[in-house]
């Protein structure tokens, strides 16, 4: 009887796995699909193709676009920047459906990245999703971004938990990291030190859609608002504290000081606060003198 029950359990597990394969099936085709939305959010198709296995859960999904305006983007309101990020999130949902990913109406698409991050600077805006699936990015470890992430890990060990082995809580796959990597790919002569020295700072924000809720602006991963026994905190004195087991893009973008107020590393971005208002009541051509060009900053596996 025990043996029969065990066999039945094995068959049940196999059935679930087969069902998941059917639900997560995807077809990348022989060429990328044409982006359907105004912002032209699109899949990093070469990166996905490199990981192709026929199962969406095992593909590398990353979506992005790059918009160049005729005038500086500093005059675009924070709420409108949030609106651009929200529209990009919805376009990502449309684009991934073009590749045959199965989904249930009203439910999250399991293979789809969870966030869209906006990076606004000069006359340009980069919109990038987080990365879902295997990390097959080429040249990532040779960048100043990777070096800063390593520094974040070391500072966390020094000030919070010397035994930490996890590092960045989302394994360096967040939208902030993908957007910054694309920035450095477009401008290889620049580095993270250049970003930290900018005045005014570049602007960043990230949006997601919790289950059955509206799309909202969120804070960078790793931040916490309850601990008063902190060792590191955001450079701008917002009440975000770092706690054991939680560091992420908070350290990367926010800058940090020790408890005595001594600067360890300056911030690299002006981050739009969580739950800030989102405005989508605008025409893209009315922003920053209108659009000059929309493209994708190559593939991250080139």
XYZ file of C-alpha atoms in Angstrom:
302
model
C 0.000 0.000 0.000
C 2.848 2.361 0.902
C 4.583 1.556 -2.382
C 1.370 2.223 -4.331
C 0.866 5.557 -2.543
C 4.458 6.539 -3.311
C 4.012 5.678 -6.994
C 0.771 7.672 -7.081
C 2.561 10.683 -5.592
C 5.312 10.427 -8.201
C 2.763 10.322 -11.011
C 0.974 13.343 -9.525
C 4.220 15.323 -9.419
C 5.017 14.324 -13.002
C 1.547 15.414 -14.112
C 1.981 18.809 -12.448
C 5.369 19.285 -14.126
C 3.947 18.380 -17.517
C 1.036 20.749 -16.976
C 3.445 23.552 -16.054
C 5.365 22.934 -19.270
C 2.165 23.282 -21.282
C 1.104 26.446 -19.465
C 4.569 28.010 -19.741
C 5.252 27.071 -23.362
C 6.619 29.908 -25.490
C 7.640 30.332 -29.115
C 10.358 32.892 -29.823
C 10.164 32.262 -33.551
C 12.921 33.067 -36.042
C 12.923 36.824 -35.483
C 11.712 39.295 -32.845
C 8.141 40.522 -32.917
C 7.392 44.141 -33.794
C 6.722 46.127 -30.601
C 3.038 46.951 -30.393
C 3.049 50.000 -28.110
C 3.885 53.682 -28.438
C 6.964 53.354 -26.223
C 8.135 50.337 -28.243
C 8.943 48.186 -25.231
C 10.310 44.972 -26.674
C 11.952 41.723 -25.698
C 15.733 41.442 -25.723
C 15.219 38.723 -28.288
C 18.853 37.621 -28.784
C 19.191 37.194 -25.012
C 15.997 35.134 -24.842
C 17.009 33.127 -27.904
C 20.344 32.332 -26.294
C 18.477 30.675 -23.437
C 15.785 29.034 -25.558
C 14.546 25.718 -24.254
C 10.881 25.743 -25.255
C 9.723 26.463 -21.700
C 9.017 30.066 -20.766
C 10.069 29.537 -17.161
C 13.578 28.693 -18.374
C 13.988 31.467 -20.905
C 15.669 34.754 -20.068
C 12.999 37.435 -20.264
C 14.121 41.075 -20.367
C 12.195 43.964 -21.949
C 13.366 47.500 -22.642
C 13.203 50.627 -24.742
C 15.279 53.790 -25.107
C 13.667 57.146 -25.924
C 15.577 60.247 -27.036
C 13.717 63.558 -26.778
C 14.420 66.867 -28.480
C 14.786 68.681 -25.165
C 15.997 67.780 -21.648
C 13.697 65.478 -19.709
C 14.154 67.406 -16.442
C 10.913 69.297 -17.094
C 8.827 66.116 -17.296
C 6.939 65.896 -13.994
C 7.584 63.073 -11.540
C 3.988 61.919 -11.956
C 4.412 61.790 -15.749
C 7.635 59.804 -15.385
C 5.662 57.368 -13.266
C 3.059 57.320 -16.033
C 5.694 56.428 -18.614
C 6.860 53.561 -16.408
C 3.271 52.360 -15.995
C 2.645 52.462 -19.746
C 5.881 50.554 -20.303
C 4.755 47.874 -17.844
C 1.514 47.402 -19.769
C 3.413 47.271 -23.069
C 5.686 44.571 -21.642
C 2.594 42.506 -20.879
C 1.424 42.946 -24.472
C 4.822 42.091 -25.936
C 5.360 38.874 -24.001
C 1.950 37.610 -25.143
C 3.180 37.868 -28.741
C 5.564 34.998 -27.988
C 2.800 32.530 -27.190
C 3.125 32.531 -23.419
C -0.025 31.068 -21.919
C -1.884 33.146 -19.358
C -5.207 33.423 -17.589
C -7.150 36.707 -17.944
C -6.797 38.809 -14.814
C -3.845 36.760 -13.570
C -0.143 37.544 -13.628
C 1.875 36.032 -16.442
C 4.277 33.840 -14.496
C 7.146 34.167 -16.969
C 6.926 37.979 -17.134
C 9.438 40.103 -15.194
C 7.935 41.726 -12.115
C 8.898 45.386 -12.530
C 9.741 48.177 -14.944
C 12.403 50.731 -13.983
C 12.777 54.184 -15.539
C 16.127 55.989 -15.775
C 15.849 59.633 -16.927
C 18.893 61.762 -17.784
C 19.807 64.582 -20.201
C 17.478 64.187 -23.217
C 17.004 60.449 -22.736
C 14.914 57.890 -20.900
C 15.740 54.199 -20.524
C 12.908 51.891 -19.522
C 13.872 48.358 -18.556
C 12.257 45.415 -16.863
C 13.942 43.281 -14.299
C 15.388 40.053 -15.673
C 13.594 36.749 -15.219
C 15.447 33.540 -15.975
C 19.123 32.607 -16.349
C 21.632 35.477 -16.305
C 23.336 35.257 -19.697
C 24.393 38.905 -19.940
C 27.753 39.362 -21.656
C 30.464 41.543 -20.090
C 28.474 42.368 -16.956
C 31.291 41.470 -14.582
C 33.697 43.873 -16.315
C 31.625 47.004 -15.595
C 31.813 49.658 -12.887
C 28.221 48.680 -12.056
C 29.366 45.185 -11.113
C 32.170 46.715 -9.043
C 29.696 48.905 -7.144
C 27.462 45.896 -6.495
C 30.496 44.075 -5.098
C 31.211 47.101 -2.904
C 27.626 47.009 -1.616
C 28.110 43.380 -0.626
C 31.334 44.185 1.210
C 29.851 47.177 3.060
C 26.894 45.091 4.104
C 29.242 42.489 5.531
C 31.304 45.165 7.272
C 28.428 47.042 8.884
C 25.564 44.550 9.198
C 26.375 40.866 8.874
C 29.929 39.645 8.467
C 28.655 36.148 7.713
C 26.343 37.159 4.874
C 26.791 34.979 1.804
C 23.591 35.852 -0.036
C 24.594 39.274 -1.340
C 22.024 41.215 -3.346
C 18.595 39.872 -2.339
C 17.378 39.490 -5.943
C 20.638 38.113 -7.325
C 21.428 41.326 -9.241
C 18.494 40.932 -11.616
C 16.455 44.039 -10.703
C 15.157 46.685 -13.072
C 17.523 49.290 -11.618
C 20.518 47.121 -12.443
C 19.308 46.327 -15.961
C 18.606 50.020 -16.705
C 22.015 51.087 -15.393
C 23.741 48.356 -17.382
C 22.063 49.636 -20.544
C 23.176 53.182 -19.676
C 26.783 52.000 -19.461
C 26.385 49.998 -22.657
C 25.241 53.129 -24.486
C 27.995 55.256 -22.942
C 30.962 52.918 -22.396
C 33.230 55.867 -21.584
C 31.126 56.639 -18.491
C 31.012 54.829 -15.168
C 29.225 54.763 -11.828
C 31.527 57.442 -10.468
C 30.287 59.776 -13.210
C 26.705 59.082 -12.148
C 27.510 59.709 -8.489
C 29.147 63.046 -9.388
C 26.205 64.330 -11.453
C 24.336 67.405 -10.249
C 21.423 67.207 -10.611
C 21.193 63.452 -10.318
C 19.590 61.172 -12.857
C 16.027 60.272 -11.891
C 14.919 56.698 -11.292
C 11.640 55.051 -10.417
C 10.272 51.512 -10.453
C 6.708 50.266 -10.865
C 5.023 46.936 -10.354
C 1.495 45.546 -10.224
C 0.568 43.653 -7.059
C -2.095 40.978 -7.474
C -5.487 42.484 -8.399
C -4.230 45.988 -7.577
C -3.338 49.033 -9.689
C 0.218 49.549 -10.916
C 2.180 51.480 -8.298
C 5.566 53.067 -7.685
C 7.715 51.086 -5.265
C 10.956 51.736 -3.421
C 14.160 49.889 -4.309
C 14.484 46.366 -2.990
C 16.090 45.903 0.398
C 14.698 48.995 2.122
C 12.986 48.780 5.473
C 11.216 51.422 7.549
C 11.056 49.976 11.046
C 14.509 49.327 12.467
C 15.935 52.081 14.662
C 19.145 50.145 15.315
C 20.473 50.745 11.838
C 24.081 50.926 10.763
C 23.576 52.371 7.314
C 20.861 54.583 5.936
C 19.987 56.457 2.776
C 22.202 59.421 2.056
C 19.258 61.841 1.807
C 18.017 61.036 5.338
C 14.759 59.451 4.258
C 13.698 56.926 6.862
C 14.873 53.841 5.035
C 16.972 51.614 7.217
C 18.948 48.540 6.346
C 18.369 45.376 8.288
C 19.944 41.953 8.364
C 19.158 39.782 5.363
C 17.650 42.493 3.183
C 20.159 44.517 1.201
C 19.584 45.155 -2.491
C 19.198 48.133 -4.809
C 18.775 50.377 -1.760
C 22.535 50.325 -1.307
C 23.192 50.512 -5.043
C 21.254 53.675 -5.899
C 20.666 55.472 -2.602
C 24.149 56.169 -1.369
C 24.948 55.559 2.278
C 26.606 56.937 5.389
C 27.576 55.431 8.684
C 25.807 56.215 11.958
C 28.122 59.144 12.594
C 27.008 60.798 9.367
C 30.230 60.168 7.484
C 29.691 59.604 3.782
C 30.722 56.177 2.574
C 29.395 56.513 -0.949
C 27.199 59.164 -2.556
C 23.862 58.421 -4.248
C 23.754 57.800 -7.982
C 20.103 58.713 -8.525
C 17.218 60.816 -7.300
C 14.693 58.054 -6.597
C 10.976 58.856 -6.826
C 9.400 57.796 -3.496
C 7.094 54.827 -3.112
C 3.379 55.440 -3.763
C 4.028 58.774 -5.482
C 1.185 59.797 -7.823
C 1.140 58.494 -11.389
C -0.136 60.610 -14.284
C -0.870 59.031 -17.676
C -2.979 61.910 -19.001
C -0.459 63.201 -21.547
C 0.675 62.748 -25.120
C 4.210 61.447 -25.609
C 4.898 64.091 -28.248
C 4.082 66.831 -25.726
C 6.916 65.798 -23.405
C 10.386 67.389 -23.576
C 9.918 68.902 -27.035
C 8.717 65.651 -28.572
C 10.370 62.360 -29.432
C 13.504 62.413 -31.573
C 14.088 58.657 -31.678
C 13.025 55.380 -30.054
C 15.252 52.316 -30.148
C 16.661 49.531 -28.008
C 20.217 49.743 -26.684
C 21.338 46.558 -28.380
C 21.188 43.177 -26.723
C 22.781 42.577 -23.357
C 24.327 39.382 -24.698
C 26.174 41.135 -27.567
